[in-house]
mmCIF file with all atom_site columns, C-alpha atoms in Angstrom:
data_model
loop_
_atom_site.group_PDB
_atom_site.id
_atom_site.type_symbol
_atom_site.label_atom_id
_atom_site.label_alt_id
_atom_site.label_comp_id
_atom_site.label_asym_id
_atom_site.label_entity_id
_atom_site.label_seq_id
_atom_site.pdbx_PDB_ins_code
_atom_site.Cartn_x
_atom_site.Cartn_y
_atom_site.Cartn_z
_atom_site.occupancy
_atom_site.B_iso_or_equiv
_atom_site.pdbx_formal_charge
_atom_site.auth_seq_id
_atom_site.auth_comp_id
_atom_site.auth_asym_id
_atom_site.auth_atom_id
_atom_site.pdbx_PDB_model_num
ATOM 1   C CA . MET A 1 1   ? -23.816 13.072 23.702 1.00 0.00 ? 1   MET A CA 1
ATOM 2   C CA . THR A 1 2   ? -22.503 10.647 26.267 1.00 0.00 ? 2   THR A CA 1
ATOM 3   C CA . ASN A 1 3   ? -19.068 9.107  26.300 1.00 0.00 ? 3   ASN A CA 1
ATOM 4   C CA . CYS A 1 4   ? -19.557 5.332  26.287 1.00 0.00 ? 4   CYS A CA 1
ATOM 5   C CA . LYS A 1 5   ? -15.857 4.737  27.124 1.00 0.00 ? 5   LYS A CA 1
ATOM 6   C CA . ASN A 1 6   ? -14.208 1.766  25.448 1.00 0.00 ? 6   ASN A CA 1
ATOM 7   C CA . SER A 1 7   ? -10.744 1.255  26.866 1.00 0.00 ? 7   SER A CA 1
ATOM 8   C CA . SER A 1 8   ? -9.653  -1.247 24.193 1.00 0.00 ? 8   SER A CA 1
ATOM 9   C CA . LEU A 1 9   ? -10.681 1.164  21.415 1.00 0.00 ? 9   LEU A CA 1
ATOM 10  C CA . GLU A 1 10  ? -8.915  4.059  23.127 1.00 0.00 ? 10  GLU A CA 1
ATOM 11  C CA . SER A 1 11  ? -5.819  1.918  23.714 1.00 0.00 ? 11  SER A CA 1
ATOM 12  C CA . LEU A 1 12  ? -5.735  1.035  20.012 1.00 0.00 ? 12  LEU A CA 1
ATOM 13  C CA . ILE A 1 13  ? -5.952  4.709  19.040 1.00 0.00 ? 13  ILE A CA 1
ATOM 14  C CA . GLU A 1 14  ? -3.239  5.663  21.542 1.00 0.00 ? 14  GLU A CA 1
ATOM 15  C CA . GLU A 1 15  ? -1.024  2.887  20.191 1.00 0.00 ? 15  GLU A CA 1
ATOM 16  C CA . PHE A 1 16  ? -1.617  4.113  16.637 1.00 0.00 ? 16  PHE A CA 1
ATOM 17  C CA . ILE A 1 17  ? -0.529  7.659  17.560 1.00 0.00 ? 17  ILE A CA 1
ATOM 18  C CA . THR A 1 18  ? 2.529   6.223  19.340 1.00 0.00 ? 18  THR A CA 1
ATOM 19  C CA . THR A 1 19  ? 3.577   4.479  16.122 1.00 0.00 ? 19  THR A CA 1
ATOM 20  C CA . PHE A 1 20  ? 3.793   7.907  14.456 1.00 0.00 ? 20  PHE A CA 1
ATOM 21  C CA . ILE A 1 21  ? 5.981   9.250  17.252 1.00 0.00 ? 21  ILE A CA 1
ATOM 22  C CA . LYS A 1 22  ? 8.268   6.210  17.003 1.00 0.00 ? 22  LYS A CA 1
ATOM 23  C CA . ILE A 1 23  ? 8.085   6.161  13.174 1.00 0.00 ? 23  ILE A CA 1
ATOM 24  C CA . ASP A 1 24  ? 7.314   2.449  13.385 1.00 0.00 ? 24  ASP A CA 1
ATOM 25  C CA . TYR A 1 25  ? 5.784   1.603  10.011 1.00 0.00 ? 25  TYR A CA 1
ATOM 26  C CA . ALA A 1 26  ? 5.584   -2.139 10.681 1.00 0.00 ? 26  ALA A CA 1
ATOM 27  C CA . LYS A 1 27  ? 3.626   -1.611 13.898 1.00 0.00 ? 27  LYS A CA 1
ATOM 28  C CA . MET A 1 28  ? 1.443   1.024  12.209 1.00 0.00 ? 28  MET A CA 1
ATOM 29  C CA . GLU A 1 29  ? 0.640   -1.450 9.445  1.00 0.00 ? 29  GLU A CA 1
ATOM 30  C CA . SER A 1 30  ? -0.294  -4.118 12.005 1.00 0.00 ? 30  SER A CA 1
ATOM 31  C CA . LEU A 1 31  ? -2.965  -1.814 13.488 1.00 0.00 ? 31  LEU A CA 1
ATOM 32  C CA . LEU A 1 32  ? -4.779  -1.255 10.166 1.00 0.00 ? 32  LEU A CA 1
ATOM 33  C CA . THR A 1 33  ? -7.112  -3.491 8.183  1.00 0.00 ? 33  THR A CA 1
ATOM 34  C CA . PRO A 1 34  ? -5.773  -4.399 4.719  1.00 0.00 ? 34  PRO A CA 1
ATOM 35  C CA . ASP A 1 35  ? -8.777  -2.657 3.133  1.00 0.00 ? 35  ASP A CA 1
ATOM 36  C CA . LEU A 1 36  ? -8.506  0.515  5.241  1.00 0.00 ? 36  LEU A CA 1
ATOM 37  C CA . THR A 1 37  ? -10.290 3.580  3.884  1.00 0.00 ? 37  THR A CA 1
ATOM 38  C CA . SER A 1 38  ? -8.748  6.861  4.974  1.00 0.00 ? 38  SER A CA 1
ATOM 39  C CA . TYR A 1 39  ? -9.688  10.436 4.236  1.00 0.00 ? 39  TYR A CA 1
ATOM 40  C CA . ILE A 1 40  ? -6.527  12.545 4.501  1.00 0.00 ? 40  ILE A CA 1
ATOM 41  C CA . THR A 1 41  ? -6.645  16.321 4.650  1.00 0.00 ? 41  THR A CA 1
ATOM 42  C CA . ASN A 1 42  ? -5.271  17.995 1.524  1.00 0.00 ? 42  ASN A CA 1
ATOM 43  C CA . ALA A 1 43  ? -3.817  21.483 1.022  1.00 0.00 ? 43  ALA A CA 1
ATOM 44  C CA . GLU A 1 44  ? -7.207  22.928 0.005  1.00 0.00 ? 44  GLU A CA 1
ATOM 45  C CA . GLY A 1 45  ? -8.839  21.811 3.251  1.00 0.00 ? 45  GLY A CA 1
ATOM 46  C CA . GLY A 1 46  ? -10.712 18.964 1.604  1.00 0.00 ? 46  GLY A CA 1
ATOM 47  C CA . VAL A 1 47  ? -9.822  15.299 1.860  1.00 0.00 ? 47  VAL A CA 1
ATOM 48  C CA . ASP A 1 48  ? -8.128  12.769 -0.384 1.00 0.00 ? 48  ASP A CA 1
ATOM 49  C CA . LYS A 1 49  ? -9.742  9.343  -0.217 1.00 0.00 ? 49  LYS A CA 1
ATOM 50  C CA . VAL A 1 50  ? -7.026  6.723  0.113  1.00 0.00 ? 50  VAL A CA 1
ATOM 51  C CA . ARG A 1 51  ? -7.978  3.068  -0.241 1.00 0.00 ? 51  ARG A CA 1
ATOM 52  C CA . GLY A 1 52  ? -5.962  0.287  1.321  1.00 0.00 ? 52  GLY A CA 1
ATOM 53  C CA . ARG A 1 53  ? -3.429  -0.062 4.114  1.00 0.00 ? 53  ARG A CA 1
ATOM 54  C CA . ASP A 1 54  ? -0.474  -0.061 1.709  1.00 0.00 ? 54  ASP A CA 1
ATOM 55  C CA . ALA A 1 55  ? -1.577  3.174  0.037  1.00 0.00 ? 55  ALA A CA 1
ATOM 56  C CA . TYR A 1 56  ? -2.015  4.812  3.443  1.00 0.00 ? 56  TYR A CA 1
ATOM 57  C CA . ILE A 1 57  ? 1.438   3.714  4.643  1.00 0.00 ? 57  ILE A CA 1
ATOM 58  C CA . GLU A 1 58  ? 2.908   5.033  1.385  1.00 0.00 ? 58  GLU A CA 1
ATOM 59  C CA . ARG A 1 59  ? 1.366   8.459  2.091  1.00 0.00 ? 59  ARG A CA 1
ATOM 60  C CA . VAL A 1 60  ? 2.771   8.442  5.622  1.00 0.00 ? 60  VAL A CA 1
ATOM 61  C CA . ARG A 1 61  ? 6.244   7.422  4.402  1.00 0.00 ? 61  ARG A CA 1
ATOM 62  C CA . ALA A 1 62  ? 6.161   10.326 1.917  1.00 0.00 ? 62  ALA A CA 1
ATOM 63  C CA . MET A 1 63  ? 6.172   12.722 4.890  1.00 0.00 ? 63  MET A CA 1
ATOM 64  C CA . ASN A 1 64  ? 9.830   11.778 5.515  1.00 0.00 ? 64  ASN A CA 1
ATOM 65  C CA . MET A 1 65  ? 9.304   11.981 9.257  1.00 0.00 ? 65  MET A CA 1
ATOM 66  C CA . GLU A 1 66  ? 12.807  10.590 9.826  1.00 0.00 ? 66  GLU A CA 1
ATOM 67  C CA . ARG A 1 67  ? 14.167  13.957 8.656  1.00 0.00 ? 67  ARG A CA 1
ATOM 68  C CA . VAL A 1 68  ? 11.965  16.032 10.970 1.00 0.00 ? 68  VAL A CA 1
ATOM 69  C CA . LYS A 1 69  ? 12.245  16.797 14.653 1.00 0.00 ? 69  LYS A CA 1
ATOM 70  C CA . PHE A 1 70  ? 8.655   16.446 15.842 1.00 0.00 ? 70  PHE A CA 1
ATOM 71  C CA . ASN A 1 71  ? 6.341   15.589 18.682 1.00 0.00 ? 71  ASN A CA 1
ATOM 72  C CA . ILE A 1 72  ? 2.708   14.514 18.667 1.00 0.00 ? 72  ILE A CA 1
ATOM 73  C CA . ARG A 1 73  ? 0.606   14.829 21.803 1.00 0.00 ? 73  ARG A CA 1
ATOM 74  C CA . ILE A 1 74  ? -2.926  13.572 22.300 1.00 0.00 ? 74  ILE A CA 1
ATOM 75  C CA . THR A 1 75  ? -4.997  16.433 23.700 1.00 0.00 ? 75  THR A CA 1
ATOM 76  C CA . GLN A 1 76  ? -8.337  14.614 23.784 1.00 0.00 ? 76  GLN A CA 1
ATOM 77  C CA . LEU A 1 77  ? -9.574  11.090 23.108 1.00 0.00 ? 77  LEU A CA 1
ATOM 78  C CA . VAL A 1 78  ? -13.198 10.015 23.399 1.00 0.00 ? 78  VAL A CA 1
ATOM 79  C CA . THR A 1 79  ? -15.248 6.993  22.485 1.00 0.00 ? 79  THR A CA 1
ATOM 80  C CA . ILE A 1 80  ? -18.187 7.969  20.287 1.00 0.00 ? 80  ILE A CA 1
ATOM 81  C CA . LYS A 1 81  ? -19.592 4.461  19.806 1.00 0.00 ? 81  LYS A CA 1
ATOM 82  C CA . GLN A 1 82  ? -18.174 1.075  20.811 1.00 0.00 ? 82  GLN A CA 1
ATOM 83  C CA . ASP A 1 83  ? -16.334 0.881  17.468 1.00 0.00 ? 83  ASP A CA 1
ATOM 84  C CA . GLN A 1 84  ? -15.669 4.589  16.889 1.00 0.00 ? 84  GLN A CA 1
ATOM 85  C CA . GLY A 1 85  ? -13.341 7.058  18.568 1.00 0.00 ? 85  GLY A CA 1
ATOM 86  C CA . LEU A 1 86  ? -12.349 10.671 18.093 1.00 0.00 ? 86  LEU A CA 1
ATOM 87  C CA . VAL A 1 87  ? -8.847  11.860 18.881 1.00 0.00 ? 87  VAL A CA 1
ATOM 88  C CA . MET A 1 88  ? -7.361  15.369 18.784 1.00 0.00 ? 88  MET A CA 1
ATOM 89  C CA . VAL A 1 89  ? -3.599  15.732 18.541 1.00 0.00 ? 89  VAL A CA 1
ATOM 90  C CA . GLU A 1 90  ? -1.179  18.621 18.763 1.00 0.00 ? 90  GLU A CA 1
ATOM 91  C CA . ILE A 1 91  ? 1.791   18.475 16.395 1.00 0.00 ? 91  ILE A CA 1
ATOM 92  C CA . LYS A 1 92  ? 4.995   20.449 16.835 1.00 0.00 ? 92  LYS A CA 1
ATOM 93  C CA . ALA A 1 93  ? 7.694   19.975 14.220 1.00 0.00 ? 93  ALA A CA 1
ATOM 94  C CA . ASP A 1 94  ? 10.871  21.593 12.908 1.00 0.00 ? 94  ASP A CA 1
ATOM 95  C CA . ARG A 1 95  ? 12.508  21.015 9.532  1.00 0.00 ? 95  ARG A CA 1
ATOM 96  C CA . ASN A 1 96  ? 15.147  23.034 7.691  1.00 0.00 ? 96  ASN A CA 1
ATOM 97  C CA . GLY A 1 97  ? 14.604  26.109 9.868  1.00 0.00 ? 97  GLY A CA 1
ATOM 98  C CA . LYS A 1 98  ? 10.818  26.017 9.486  1.00 0.00 ? 98  LYS A CA 1
ATOM 99  C CA . SER A 1 99  ? 8.396   25.221 12.281 1.00 0.00 ? 99  SER A CA 1
ATOM 100 C CA . LEU A 1 100 ? 4.923   23.734 12.321 1.00 0.00 ? 100 LEU A CA 1
ATOM 101 C CA . HIS A 1 101 ? 2.481   23.971 15.213 1.00 0.00 ? 101 HIS A CA 1
ATOM 102 C CA . ASN A 1 102 ? -0.783  22.349 14.219 1.00 0.00 ? 102 ASN A CA 1
ATOM 103 C CA . PHE A 1 103 ? -3.784  20.448 15.537 1.00 0.00 ? 103 PHE A CA 1
ATOM 104 C CA . ALA A 1 104 ? -5.486  17.524 13.832 1.00 0.00 ? 104 ALA A CA 1
ATOM 105 C CA . ALA A 1 105 ? -8.507  15.404 14.658 1.00 0.00 ? 105 ALA A CA 1
ATOM 106 C CA . PHE A 1 106 ? -9.113  11.829 13.560 1.00 0.00 ? 106 PHE A CA 1
ATOM 107 C CA . LEU A 1 107 ? -12.465 10.076 13.573 1.00 0.00 ? 107 LEU A CA 1
ATOM 108 C CA . ILE A 1 108 ? -11.527 6.403  13.684 1.00 0.00 ? 108 ILE A CA 1
ATOM 109 C CA . ASN A 1 109 ? -13.760 3.402  13.022 1.00 0.00 ? 109 ASN A CA 1
ATOM 110 C CA . VAL A 1 110 ? -12.582 -0.003 14.206 1.00 0.00 ? 110 VAL A CA 1
ATOM 111 C CA . LYS A 1 111 ? -13.427 -3.449 12.881 1.00 0.00 ? 111 LYS A CA 1
ATOM 112 C CA . ASN A 1 112 ? -12.134 -6.656 14.497 1.00 0.00 ? 112 ASN A CA 1
ATOM 113 C CA . ASN A 1 113 ? -9.836  -4.615 16.772 1.00 0.00 ? 113 ASN A CA 1
ATOM 114 C CA . LEU A 1 114 ? -8.107  -2.924 13.818 1.00 0.00 ? 114 LEU A CA 1
ATOM 115 C CA . ILE A 1 115 ? -8.512  0.546  12.358 1.00 0.00 ? 115 ILE A CA 1
ATOM 116 C CA . ASP A 1 116 ? -10.779 0.182  9.325  1.00 0.00 ? 116 ASP A CA 1
ATOM 117 C CA . GLU A 1 117 ? -11.721 3.773  8.470  1.00 0.00 ? 117 GLU A CA 1
ATOM 118 C CA . MET A 1 118 ? -10.182 7.105  9.393  1.00 0.00 ? 118 MET A CA 1
ATOM 119 C CA . TRP A 1 119 ? -11.290 10.688 8.734  1.00 0.00 ? 119 TRP A CA 1
ATOM 120 C CA . MET A 1 120 ? -8.772  13.486 9.289  1.00 0.00 ? 120 MET A CA 1
ATOM 121 C CA . VAL A 1 121 ? -9.189  17.247 9.647  1.00 0.00 ? 121 VAL A CA 1
ATOM 122 C CA . GLU A 1 122 ? -6.546  19.743 10.663 1.00 0.00 ? 122 GLU A CA 1
ATOM 123 C CA . ALA A 1 123 ? -6.199  23.383 11.585 1.00 0.00 ? 123 ALA A CA 1
ATOM 124 C CA . LEU A 1 124 ? -3.575  24.456 9.009  1.00 0.00 ? 124 LEU A CA 1
ATOM 125 C CA . PRO A 1 125 ? -4.017  22.262 5.932  1.00 0.00 ? 125 PRO A CA 1
ATOM 126 C CA . ALA A 1 126 ? -2.133  24.362 3.351  1.00 0.00 ? 126 ALA A CA 1
ATOM 127 C CA . TYR A 1 127 ? 0.894   25.096 5.520  1.00 0.00 ? 127 TYR A CA 1
ATOM 128 C CA . SER A 1 128 ? 0.989   21.535 6.834  1.00 0.00 ? 128 SER A CA 1
ATOM 129 C CA . ASP A 1 129 ? 0.920   20.149 3.291  1.00 0.00 ? 129 ASP A CA 1
ATOM 130 C CA . THR A 1 130 ? 3.860   22.342 2.284  1.00 0.00 ? 130 THR A CA 1
ATOM 131 C CA . PHE A 1 131 ? 5.795   21.605 5.478  1.00 0.00 ? 131 PHE A CA 1
ATOM 132 C CA . TRP A 1 132 ? 5.562   17.802 5.175  1.00 0.00 ? 132 TRP A CA 1
ATOM 133 C CA . LYS A 1 133 ? 6.394   17.773 1.456  1.00 0.00 ? 133 LYS A CA 1
ATOM 134 C CA . GLU A 1 134 ? 9.642   19.742 1.819  1.00 0.00 ? 134 GLU A CA 1
ATOM 135 C CA . ASP A 1 135 ? 12.842  17.769 1.837  1.00 0.00 ? 135 ASP A CA 1
#
């Protein structure tokens, strides 16, 4: 496989990850198509299909990131096709005396310079699910 490098695609993905770090829901929303389809890892290691930008943002808000001390770092970002990128992130977070150290990958498809489809996998799905749902 060759990396066909698309700097605008990679910049969009980097900006999307930055919105998580800044907990900027308005900016996050502006980077997604209204009819976004996302496949979010669930506790069993499968995926939940979430349709629509609003439904996705609702799932992200449910993580209550404002109450967590966390950092997300991109470890690898590659262009697969001109409209598709793959990003790996490392997540470190602390909440209520519990810590999370996890890795997640996102396969992102772009349409009209917005994220239109996203597939997620992660290393510790069950623990991550529990960690982000605690209050």
